[in-house]
Amino acid sequence: LNEKLVCGYPLSIFFIVVNEFCERFSYYGMRAVLVLYFKYFLRWDDDLATSIYHTFVALCYLTPILGAIVADSWLGKFKTIIYLSIVYAVGQVAMAVSAIHDITDSDRDGTPDSMTFHIVLSMVGLFLIALGTGGIKPCVAAFGGDQFGEHQDRQRRTFFSVFYLCINGGSLLSTIITPVLRAQECGIYSKQKCYSLAFGVPAALMVVALVVFIIGSGMYYKAEPQGNIMLDVCKCIGFAIKNRYRHRSKQYPKRQHWMDWAEEKYDKLLIAQIKMVLKVLFLYIPLPMFWTLFDQKGSRWTLQATTMDGNFGALVIQPDQMQTVNPILILTLVPIMDSLIYPLIKKCGLNFTSNFYFSFILSNFQKTLPTFPSTSQSQLKLLNMGSNSVTVKLPGNDALILPAAQVYPFINNCNTKFTNLLPEVILFKSATNDLTSKPQEGNNAIRFVNGMKTAVNVSTAAADFGLIEPFYYSNYSQIKNGKATFTLRSGSQSCEYSTNFGFGSSYTFFIHSTLVFGSNCQDSVTAVEDIKPNSVHMALQIPQYFFITAGEVMFSVTGLEFSYSQAPSNMKAVLQAGWLFTVAIGNFIVLIVAELAKIPKQWAEYVLFASLLVAVCVIFSIMAYFYTYIDPTEIEAQFKKKINEDDEDDKSKPGKAEVEMVKRDSIKCHDEYDKATQTKM
């Protein structure tokens, strides 16, 4: 091992720690804004955006298996990290380039003309990122552990603690910074949300991570690849299945376990170790349902936040910034759980392993959308632009009094005819002009109607509504939350109108026919609310983040500790791969529900997932009750002892029949020992 030490630690691990921090910043920063990039840049609907997001996450947790095999069987950890980090960085750069709208915006209207180019480039980038981040995931931590000698157990434990801290530190900072970068406006010809910058900074951090790791190359201890146990496990299981199928006839005696059919080719110790692993993997079957819920914080929950009020007083939170609650809670809850909750649970004699599932809290939204007309109806608005009230008689309705500068909306059949309306009453058919959904990204959709007899120009710092002809209306423009001041001009005369906006509303402003230009025209403009602003605050997502994070802490810590204690010494990587595989399966479940189920109401989908999790919790509790703990170390020691005894017997009693008898006695002895060492969970 490298002898260069700083405060008792190998100098090389400092490069590995910095590399991990930058890589995690790169990954979580890109992932934080990914679903909004799908929805608002690529113009995908919520279901497609959710499906592609979870497909990407699933790939990120499938590729570690490939990375582990390549590192252990072929390239070694160091070269695997280098090569896949290059792939990773190229993928991040591809994502940043795919988000530059000016590349295909030939008419310079702010919208890409060839969306195919952006979609293809982003999908290639995501595939390379999944290959890179997943491929190096099982290598970096293990490579860091390789830098310590056998006498440095304390330093190794400290390294893994700092390593985990870097993961959460990078995640926390990136989910704060990249949403802020996304919210900026940038562009060469037209200004749009700056997704290219939000992806560009993580790409730069990934390049930094690669450079830092290469700089420390001369200081690393680089262990040679020694073969991958996962391949041996797969081959042994495959041979057992094939051999059992060959001997499926009743003339062949049954064996105690189906893996025993591999004894003709593989060592009995390996077979016993695989049996222990399969026992734990069977217990993993219900686990994907937890990850199904947990990973939706980056998709459904982020999309949910776009329809909520993010005003926290002096601070306005972006929808994708709500994900920062998770790493903050992790850094807070881990020491609390470790020092208080777990000891209390042990003292009370409780087993908390199966209670982590109840962590999904539903958010119920107040209705902020109006009632829209059906396909056989249209929505009309009567505008009284005069200075006096008028009486209006509508077909099939009683006469109504329409006050001055007011609007009356109603829904009618498309073939209804209106006659004898007064000149100052405008029949405003809005089926093709009104919004039928919430304005995107929490913005407010604003338009003006000119009730004056002269044309009026309306503008503000964020939008120019142009020249509005008499008794006509402007198109919708998007205005951010907060205070906005509009300037109304007619010839050389002007005045200002100011108002405050929330999130996700739509307003129509009516300019009175009696407007008199002056310093302000607050009393000469009437605001009519078409769509209410978001009425549910983002703070209401904090409880659901708290419960899902508490579930994650208990789930991950107890799950990984249990897996480690039940895994044979050379099979811990196999169980780690199995654990990551449950994450991938969980994300595929979200993909299936989003694309195939097509549940129209979002609350119904949440109820479905919560119900499935409750059912899975019951099933897992039953499985956990009947599981019996084993001590892999003692079992392995017993096997090795019996193997040595068999070897000695073979030398003294070389007869074939006697050898076979010893084998049977060895298996019988192990079975008796196995039963004796098992205890109820």
XYZ file of C-alpha atoms in Angstrom:
681
model
C 0.000 0.000 0.000
C 0.990 3.633 -0.540
C 2.936 4.908 2.467
C 2.194 8.635 2.003
C 0.106 9.517 5.068
C -1.585 12.729 6.202
C -2.864 12.650 9.807
C -2.697 8.875 9.653
C -4.688 8.624 6.418
C -3.364 7.681 2.967
C -2.982 10.839 0.885
C -4.747 9.123 -2.013
C -8.142 9.015 -0.267
C -8.426 12.830 -0.339
C -8.560 12.684 -4.134
C -11.197 9.942 -3.934
C -13.348 11.959 -1.493
C -13.222 15.087 -3.682
C -14.001 12.956 -6.728
C -17.079 11.482 -5.012
C -18.371 14.896 -3.917
C -18.086 16.329 -7.447
C -19.617 13.219 -9.045
C -22.605 13.217 -6.673
C -23.094 16.960 -7.259
C -23.071 16.257 -10.996
C -25.561 13.385 -10.802
C -28.082 14.832 -8.351
C -27.860 18.319 -9.859
C -28.759 16.997 -13.303
C -31.444 14.704 -11.918
C -33.084 17.497 -9.868
C -34.214 19.432 -12.962
C -34.612 16.452 -15.307
C -38.381 15.925 -15.080
C -39.042 19.651 -15.599
C -36.733 19.583 -18.627
C -38.872 16.785 -20.068
C -42.113 18.648 -19.421
C -41.266 22.244 -20.259
C -38.404 21.994 -22.765
C -39.234 18.772 -24.627
C -42.999 19.453 -24.163
C -43.833 15.974 -22.875
C -46.914 15.320 -20.763
C -46.635 14.346 -17.097
C -46.969 10.594 -17.700
C -44.291 10.427 -20.403
C -41.940 12.670 -18.403
C -42.426 10.452 -15.337
C -41.903 7.254 -17.354
C -38.635 8.349 -18.995
C -37.354 9.731 -15.681
C -37.888 6.419 -13.892
C -36.483 4.447 -16.826
C -33.295 6.479 -16.482
C -33.129 5.950 -12.703
C -33.724 2.213 -13.173
C -30.811 2.014 -15.635
C -28.599 3.828 -13.134
C -29.240 0.979 -10.672
C -28.917 -1.850 -13.189
C -25.522 -0.858 -14.604
C -23.637 -1.295 -11.267
C -23.817 -5.045 -11.882
C -22.022 -4.531 -15.200
C -19.490 -2.189 -13.593
C -18.679 -4.690 -10.850
C -18.132 -7.517 -13.357
C -15.898 -5.372 -15.585
C -13.838 -4.107 -12.635
C -13.361 -7.469 -10.906
C -12.902 -9.651 -13.984
C -11.180 -7.465 -16.564
C -10.020 -3.860 -16.070
C -9.691 -3.479 -12.316
C -11.339 -0.722 -10.260
C -8.981 2.110 -11.246
C -9.275 1.729 -15.023
C -13.025 1.087 -14.778
C -13.505 4.359 -12.877
C -11.376 6.280 -15.402
C -13.004 4.918 -18.556
C -16.593 5.104 -17.317
C -16.037 8.590 -15.876
C -15.088 9.736 -19.385
C -18.316 8.192 -20.690
C -20.160 9.889 -17.825
C -18.694 13.332 -18.606
C -19.532 13.001 -22.323
C -23.117 12.179 -21.371
C -23.383 15.259 -19.146
C -22.008 17.484 -21.915
C -24.532 15.963 -24.359
C -27.364 16.836 -21.948
C -26.144 20.429 -21.661
C -25.947 20.816 -25.461
C -29.401 19.240 -25.923
C -30.891 21.995 -23.743
C -29.631 24.884 -25.942
C -32.817 25.950 -27.753
C -31.002 28.350 -30.109
C -29.346 25.449 -31.974
C -32.535 24.629 -33.918
C -34.491 27.855 -33.344
C -34.162 29.217 -36.880
C -37.127 31.595 -36.598
C -35.830 32.865 -33.246
C -39.175 32.626 -31.439
C -37.699 30.850 -28.424
C -39.026 27.397 -29.371
C -36.801 24.745 -31.024
C -37.903 23.994 -34.602
C -36.466 20.460 -34.616
C -37.401 18.806 -31.350
C -36.126 15.469 -32.678
C -32.522 16.690 -32.441
C -32.936 17.668 -28.779
C -34.767 14.449 -27.856
C -32.202 12.153 -29.526
C -29.219 13.996 -28.052
C -30.726 14.046 -24.557
C -31.582 10.325 -24.693
C -28.026 9.492 -25.797
C -26.708 11.681 -22.981
C -28.922 10.002 -20.373
C -27.857 6.536 -21.532
C -24.171 7.471 -21.232
C -24.785 8.998 -17.784
C -26.607 5.853 -16.612
C -23.742 3.709 -17.884
C -21.145 5.943 -16.235
C -22.713 6.641 -12.836
C -23.940 3.073 -12.425
C -20.690 1.557 -13.628
C -18.502 3.448 -11.156
C -20.970 3.174 -8.251
C -19.659 -0.194 -6.940
C -16.033 0.730 -7.656
C -15.311 4.093 -6.004
C -16.133 3.180 -2.393
C -14.390 -0.196 -2.692
C -11.372 1.435 -4.339
C -11.170 3.868 -1.422
C -11.313 0.982 1.026
C -8.422 -0.702 -0.818
C -6.138 2.219 0.083
C -6.054 1.221 3.765
C -3.912 -1.487 5.313
C -5.111 -4.143 7.723
C -3.892 -2.050 10.679
C -6.025 0.956 9.643
C -9.535 -0.264 10.521
C -10.387 2.915 12.419
C -9.284 5.143 9.553
C -11.199 2.999 7.083
C -14.421 3.395 9.088
C -13.887 7.157 9.260
C -13.303 7.235 5.504
C -16.643 5.543 4.799
C -18.429 8.000 7.118
C -16.851 10.956 5.292
C -17.611 9.245 1.983
C -21.315 9.009 2.895
C -21.241 12.636 4.055
C -19.856 13.690 0.648
C -22.698 11.888 -1.099
C -25.332 13.788 0.887
C -23.352 17.048 0.820
C -23.083 16.928 -2.974
C -26.754 16.035 -3.249
C -27.811 18.879 -0.940
C -25.770 21.607 -2.641
C -26.679 20.519 -6.162
C -30.432 20.385 -5.500
C -30.210 23.930 -4.137
C -28.036 25.397 -6.896
C -29.192 23.777 -10.159
C -32.895 24.751 -9.777
C -31.756 28.355 -9.284
C -29.667 28.123 -12.466
C -32.643 26.600 -14.319
C -34.879 29.492 -13.260
C -32.534 32.018 -14.924
C -33.213 33.112 -18.500
C -30.550 32.746 -21.138
C -30.196 32.451 -24.899
C -28.468 33.931 -27.923
C -31.500 35.184 -29.851
C -34.340 34.743 -27.332
C -34.403 34.323 -23.573
C -35.791 31.070 -22.150
C -35.385 29.052 -18.961
C -31.707 28.153 -18.722
C -31.722 24.347 -18.704
C -28.416 24.383 -20.589
C -26.751 26.125 -17.619
C -28.486 23.796 -15.136
C -26.999 20.821 -17.014
C -23.730 22.576 -17.888
C -22.594 23.134 -14.294
C -23.019 19.415 -13.368
C -21.122 18.558 -16.569
C -18.272 20.841 -15.478
C -18.253 19.236 -12.008
C -18.014 15.780 -13.594
C -14.982 16.914 -15.609
C -13.448 18.263 -12.378
C -14.156 14.911 -10.667
C -12.356 13.070 -13.470
C -9.351 15.414 -13.442
C -8.989 15.223 -9.645
C -9.118 11.426 -9.730
C -6.465 11.269 -12.475
C -4.160 13.664 -10.565
C -3.995 11.202 -7.689
C -3.158 8.292 -9.998
C 0.428 7.879 -8.825
C -0.594 7.592 -5.166
C -3.226 4.868 -5.455
C -2.889 1.235 -4.501
C -4.328 -0.597 -7.515
C -5.330 -4.170 -6.788
C -5.303 -6.532 -9.742
C -8.670 -7.974 -10.860
C -9.178 -11.373 -9.242
C -12.354 -12.591 -10.889
C -15.950 -11.764 -10.140
C -17.861 -13.935 -7.687
C -21.139 -12.932 -9.357
C -20.176 -14.822 -12.500
C -19.356 -17.913 -10.456
C -22.676 -17.646 -8.647
C -24.618 -17.319 -11.916
C -22.772 -20.270 -13.468
C -23.350 -22.450 -10.412
C -27.068 -21.623 -10.291
C -27.368 -22.221 -14.034
C -25.682 -25.614 -13.762
C -27.928 -26.624 -10.842
C -31.075 -25.756 -12.808
C -29.838 -27.531 -15.927
C -28.733 -30.612 -14.000
C -32.043 -30.761 -12.115
C -33.924 -30.626 -15.419
C -31.825 -33.487 -16.810
C -32.644 -35.617 -13.778
C -36.321 -34.712 -13.542
C -37.383 -38.372 -13.858
C -38.731 -40.099 -10.716
C -35.992 -42.708 -10.960
C -33.532 -40.173 -9.571
C -33.749 -39.578 -5.807
C -34.711 -36.103 -4.653
C -32.137 -33.874 -2.992
C -32.629 -31.701 0.052
C -32.240 -28.402 -1.879
C -32.385 -27.761 -5.608
C -28.909 -26.165 -5.432
C -27.549 -29.568 -4.365
C -27.805 -30.589 -8.034
C -24.635 -28.522 -8.617
C -22.504 -30.800 -6.395
C -21.247 -32.778 -9.393
C -19.286 -29.758 -10.637
C -18.992 -27.133 -7.872
C -17.528 -27.017 -4.393
C -19.962 -27.689 -1.542
C -18.833 -24.574 0.298
C -19.738 -22.403 -2.686
C -23.121 -24.129 -2.915
C -23.771 -23.539 0.801
C -22.843 -19.868 0.416
C -25.211 -19.480 -2.527
C -28.007 -21.048 -0.462
C -27.479 -18.367 2.198
C -27.563 -15.631 -0.436
C -30.727 -16.984 -2.075
C -32.421 -17.018 1.306
C -31.789 -13.290 1.723
C -32.636 -12.478 -1.899
C -36.024 -14.164 -1.396
C -36.644 -11.701 1.425
C -35.825 -8.861 -1.020
C -38.859 -9.645 -3.216
C -41.251 -7.121 -1.552
C -38.628 -4.357 -1.265
C -39.028 -2.723 -4.731
C -42.374 -1.292 -3.631
C -40.617 1.030 -1.193
C -38.374 2.402 -3.946
C -41.455 2.799 -6.153
C -42.685 5.430 -3.734
C -39.345 6.855 -2.665
C -38.008 7.771 -6.112
C -41.203 9.602 -7.045
C -39.900 12.581 -5.100
C -37.914 13.443 -8.236
C -40.856 13.005 -10.616
C -44.465 13.112 -9.381
C -43.665 15.136 -6.289
C -41.676 17.699 -8.280
C -44.506 17.994 -10.809
C -46.892 18.286 -7.857
C -44.828 21.188 -6.519
C -45.258 23.103 -9.804
C -48.967 23.460 -8.958
C -48.309 24.780 -5.444
C -47.483 28.102 -3.817
C -43.714 28.409 -3.259
C -43.706 31.792 -1.516
C -41.988 31.417 1.874
C -41.960 35.147 2.608
C -38.463 36.466 1.961
C -37.653 33.295 0.000
C -39.327 31.880 -3.106
C -38.702 28.137 -3.512
C -38.489 26.573 -6.976
C -40.487 23.322 -7.382
C -37.347 21.238 -7.951
C -35.694 22.755 -4.864
C -38.142 20.950 -2.586
C -36.000 17.851 -3.117
C -33.379 19.426 -0.831
C -35.616 18.508 2.096
C -34.527 14.867 1.644
C -30.717 15.264 2.129
C -31.278 17.828 4.907
C -33.492 15.364 6.767
C -31.030 12.513 6.149
C -28.177 14.482 7.729
C -30.493 15.298 10.653
C -32.210 11.949 11.163
C -29.253 9.545 10.821
C -27.556 10.583 14.114
C -30.953 10.831 15.877
C -31.957 7.349 14.739
C -28.552 5.913 15.596
C -28.264 7.391 19.075
C -31.898 7.507 20.224
C -34.474 5.590 18.164
C -32.635 2.310 17.554
C -31.480 1.897 21.202
C -35.051 2.638 22.349
C -36.450 0.041 19.948
C -33.920 -2.550 21.172
C -34.701 -1.719 24.796
C -38.415 -2.225 24.197
C -37.740 -5.508 22.437
C -39.405 -4.367 19.225
C -38.443 -5.248 15.675
C -38.862 -2.140 13.554
C -37.648 -3.704 10.326
C -41.077 -4.081 8.741
C -42.605 -0.782 9.915
C -40.684 1.528 7.575
C -43.229 1.262 4.809
C -45.785 3.716 6.196
C -44.120 6.795 4.757
C -46.298 8.079 1.974
C -48.538 11.074 2.817
C -51.065 12.281 0.240
C -51.438 15.955 -0.587
C -55.005 17.051 -1.382
C -55.258 20.049 -3.648
C -57.913 22.705 -3.389
C -59.715 23.199 -6.651
C -58.162 26.132 -8.509
C -59.391 25.392 -12.047
C -62.807 26.601 -13.260
C -65.451 24.352 -14.797
C -64.579 23.977 -18.469
C -67.161 23.338 -21.216
C -67.671 19.884 -22.705
C -66.968 19.100 -26.370
C -70.533 20.100 -27.345
C -70.406 23.385 -25.438
C -68.544 26.654 -25.535
C -67.666 29.141 -22.825
C -68.746 32.728 -23.444
C -68.068 35.952 -21.585
C -70.185 39.094 -21.767
C -68.154 42.246 -21.179
C -69.858 45.536 -20.348
C -67.341 48.120 -21.477
C -69.712 51.024 -20.912
C -69.942 53.355 -17.932
C -73.475 52.298 -16.927
C -75.119 48.999 -15.983
C -77.090 47.206 -18.698
C -79.720 44.492 -18.689
C -78.969 41.442 -20.800
C -81.421 38.673 -21.752
C -79.728 35.384 -22.608
C -81.500 32.527 -24.439
C -82.880 30.062 -21.916
C -81.903 32.302 -18.966
C -83.519 35.055 -16.974
C -82.572 38.651 -17.623
C -79.478 39.778 -15.748
C -78.011 43.133 -14.872
C -74.414 43.485 -16.029
C -72.585 46.248 -14.075
C -70.205 48.630 -15.806
C -66.731 47.245 -16.581
C -67.715 43.766 -15.453
C -67.763 40.325 -17.029
C -70.335 37.549 -16.910
C -69.087 34.052 -17.901
C -71.461 31.236 -18.818
C -71.468 27.946 -20.722
C -73.922 27.325 -23.560
C -74.524 25.035 -26.511
C -72.390 25.774 -29.529
C -75.398 26.492 -31.800
C -76.963 29.166 -29.570
C -77.528 32.495 -31.363
C -77.411 35.892 -29.660
C -79.199 38.938 -31.037
C -80.037 42.529 -30.037
C -76.994 43.004 -27.778
C -76.154 46.614 -26.936
C -73.036 48.085 -28.640
C -71.194 48.427 -25.321
C -71.737 44.718 -24.558
C -69.047 42.538 -26.140
C -69.804 38.886 -26.774
C -66.458 37.294 -26.054
C -66.311 33.687 -27.256
C -63.332 32.248 -25.455
C -63.323 28.520 -26.192
C -60.276 28.863 -28.434
C -58.573 31.728 -26.585
C -58.935 30.934 -22.902
C -56.573 28.652 -21.038
C -57.808 25.161 -20.228
C -54.990 24.276 -17.825
C -52.708 25.862 -15.278
C -49.990 28.170 -16.656
C -46.678 26.343 -16.746
C -43.892 26.560 -14.160
C -46.026 28.500 -11.669
C -46.237 31.547 -13.959
C -49.358 33.684 -14.366
C -51.169 34.063 -17.710
C -52.195 37.678 -18.258
C -54.126 39.447 -21.044
C -55.772 42.854 -21.500
C -59.083 43.895 -23.092
C -59.287 47.442 -24.438
C -62.671 49.089 -23.773
C -61.555 52.501 -25.025
C -62.312 53.993 -28.427
C -58.607 54.459 -29.139
C -55.814 51.869 -29.422
C -53.750 51.292 -26.277
C -50.243 49.857 -25.962
C -49.618 47.775 -22.814
C -46.168 46.684 -21.664
C -44.227 45.588 -18.596
C -40.629 44.628 -17.890
C -41.356 40.927 -18.472
C -43.708 41.174 -21.497
C -44.984 43.457 -24.236
C -48.689 43.022 -24.975
C -48.421 45.219 -28.053
C -50.993 47.611 -29.476
C -54.542 46.583 -28.553
C -57.235 47.886 -30.884
C -60.509 49.345 -29.506
C -62.869 46.663 -28.124
C -60.307 43.940 -28.704
C -58.047 41.808 -26.530
C -54.374 40.816 -26.409
C -52.852 37.360 -26.345
C -51.783 35.782 -23.077
C -48.338 36.602 -21.720
C -46.524 34.816 -18.897
C -45.735 36.864 -15.780
C -43.783 35.629 -12.754
C -45.068 35.803 -9.212
C -44.642 38.997 -7.233
C -45.444 42.607 -7.982
C -45.796 43.673 -11.639
C -46.229 47.197 -13.001
C -47.934 47.663 -16.406
C -47.543 50.800 -18.506
C -50.562 51.847 -20.630
C -49.842 54.250 -23.504
C -52.033 56.011 -26.054
C -50.134 58.470 -28.183
C -48.121 60.705 -25.860
C -50.261 59.896 -22.831
C -49.471 57.109 -20.356
C -50.251 55.765 -16.901
C -49.211 52.814 -14.720
C -51.184 49.961 -13.176
C -49.638 47.715 -10.499
C -50.767 44.455 -8.917
C -49.369 41.410 -7.134
C -49.467 37.866 -8.520
C -49.251 34.500 -6.849
C -48.469 31.212 -8.637
C -50.345 29.557 -11.501
C -53.202 32.027 -11.972
C -54.841 33.573 -15.029
C -56.317 37.075 -15.201
C -58.056 39.208 -17.790
C -57.639 42.974 -17.208
C -60.344 45.258 -18.633
C -59.382 48.817 -19.504
C -62.411 51.052 -18.851
C -63.822 53.295 -21.543
C -63.673 56.122 -18.972
C -59.931 55.767 -18.346
C -58.182 59.103 -17.819
C -54.407 59.048 -18.267
C -52.375 60.334 -15.333
C -49.771 59.182 -12.832
C -51.638 55.906 -12.298
C -54.781 54.182 -13.486
C -55.512 51.793 -10.638
C -59.222 52.644 -10.618
C -59.624 52.425 -14.388
C -58.566 48.776 -14.822
C -60.669 45.854 -13.594
C -59.094 42.448 -12.982
C -61.181 39.333 -13.585
C -59.802 36.045 -12.240
C -60.035 33.328 -14.918
C -58.020 30.694 -13.007
C -57.349 30.965 -9.289
C -53.726 31.056 -8.087
C -52.251 27.991 -6.435
C -53.826 27.787 -3.001
C -51.848 24.883 -1.494
C -48.470 25.825 -0.067
C -45.300 23.864 -0.845
C -44.665 23.616 2.893
C -47.367 20.943 2.989
C -44.962 18.661 1.118
C -42.544 18.728 4.053
C -44.503 16.127 6.110
C -44.479 13.646 3.230
C -40.745 14.264 2.726
C -40.216 13.707 6.451
C -42.030 10.380 6.497
C -40.446 9.051 3.301
C -36.963 10.111 4.506
C -37.515 8.552 7.933
C -38.559 5.432 6.070
C -35.423 5.614 3.927
C -33.110 5.956 6.937
C -34.692 3.005 8.768
C -35.075 0.995 5.581
C -31.552 1.478 4.226
C -29.634 1.223 7.499
C -31.470 -1.837 8.827
C -31.682 -3.442 5.390
C -27.999 -3.063 4.557
C -26.939 -4.095 8.067
C -29.149 -7.186 7.865
C -27.833 -8.074 4.404
C -24.227 -7.663 5.530
C -24.734 -9.870 8.599
C -26.414 -12.641 6.609
C -24.019 -12.673 3.642
C -21.047 -15.043 3.357
C -17.660 -13.333 3.404
C -17.198 -13.516 -0.381
C -20.857 -12.870 -1.325
C -21.423 -9.383 0.088
C -21.045 -7.846 -3.391
C -23.724 -10.206 -4.703
C -26.201 -9.033 -2.065
C -25.234 -5.405 -2.753
C -26.069 -5.983 -6.418
C -29.358 -7.568 -5.372
C -30.144 -4.536 -3.191
C -29.495 -2.126 -6.074
C -31.581 -4.350 -8.340
C -34.624 -3.802 -6.071
C -34.243 -0.039 -6.699
C -34.321 -0.624 -10.461
C -37.411 -2.842 -10.222
C -39.162 -0.205 -8.102
C -38.621 2.413 -10.798
C -39.862 0.036 -13.494
C -43.094 -0.356 -11.489
C -43.651 3.415 -11.676
C -43.011 3.232 -15.424
C -45.630 0.483 -15.837
C -48.282 2.312 -13.806
C -47.656 5.671 -15.506
C -47.707 4.310 -19.066
C -50.121 1.367 -18.908
C -52.577 2.152 -16.111
C -53.167 5.753 -17.284
C -55.026 6.679 -14.100
C -56.796 10.003 -14.880
C -56.735 11.396 -11.333
C -53.372 11.889 -9.637
C -54.786 11.312 -6.157
C -56.093 7.924 -7.319
C -52.579 6.930 -8.409
C -51.208 7.947 -5.007
C -53.895 5.878 -3.278
C -53.012 2.902 -5.511
C -49.323 3.063 -4.584
C -50.084 3.542 -0.886
C -52.491 0.583 -0.928
C -49.946 -1.632 -2.677
C -47.352 -0.663 -0.090
C -49.660 -1.559 2.794
C -50.314 -4.965 1.184
C -46.590 -5.505 0.620
C -45.912 -4.500 4.231
C -48.234 -7.254 5.470
C -46.586 -9.813 3.167
C -43.094 -8.755 4.235
C -44.038 -8.934 7.919
C -45.125 -12.559 7.459
C -41.916 -13.378 5.549
C -39.798 -11.680 8.228
C -41.554 -13.598 11.016
C -40.658 -16.954 9.506
C -37.104 -15.981 8.578
C -34.393 -17.503 10.754
C -31.056 -15.791 11.344
C -27.846 -17.640 10.525
C -24.183 -17.040 11.241
C -22.401 -17.336 7.866
C -18.937 -17.200 9.453
C -19.564 -20.180 11.694
C -21.185 -22.171 8.899
C -18.243 -21.486 6.582
C -15.791 -22.462 9.335
C -17.704 -25.687 9.942
C -17.626 -26.521 6.237
C -13.908 -25.835 5.935
C -13.290 -28.015 8.958
C -15.284 -30.858 7.427
C -13.499 -30.439 4.109
C -10.149 -30.763 5.878
C -11.385 -33.857 7.698
C -12.573 -35.304 4.393
C -9.142 -34.691 2.888
C -7.453 -36.509 5.791
C -9.913 -39.391 5.514
C -9.275 -39.572 1.778
C -5.571 -40.068 2.456
C -6.096 -42.784 5.066
C -9.157 -44.417 3.464
C -8.938 -43.995 -0.282
C -11.809 -46.423 -0.964
C -14.522 -44.927 -3.084
C -17.393 -46.235 -0.936
C -15.789 -44.828 2.206
C -15.253 -41.439 0.548
C -18.907 -41.288 -0.409
C -19.888 -42.165 3.162
C -17.767 -39.291 4.499
C -19.450 -36.901 2.055
C -22.891 -37.931 3.238
C -21.825 -37.635 6.879
C -20.438 -34.147 6.160
C -23.696 -32.989 4.632
C -25.715 -34.517 7.473
C -23.479 -32.883 10.064
C -23.833 -29.508 8.375
C -27.624 -29.846 8.273
C -27.710 -30.621 11.992
C -25.389 -27.675 12.707
C -27.444 -25.362 10.483
C -30.592 -26.170 12.443
C -28.786 -25.684 15.737
C -27.437 -22.242 14.835
C -30.687 -20.826 13.463
C -32.702 -18.522 15.707
C -36.029 -16.829 15.183
C -35.949 -13.215 13.981
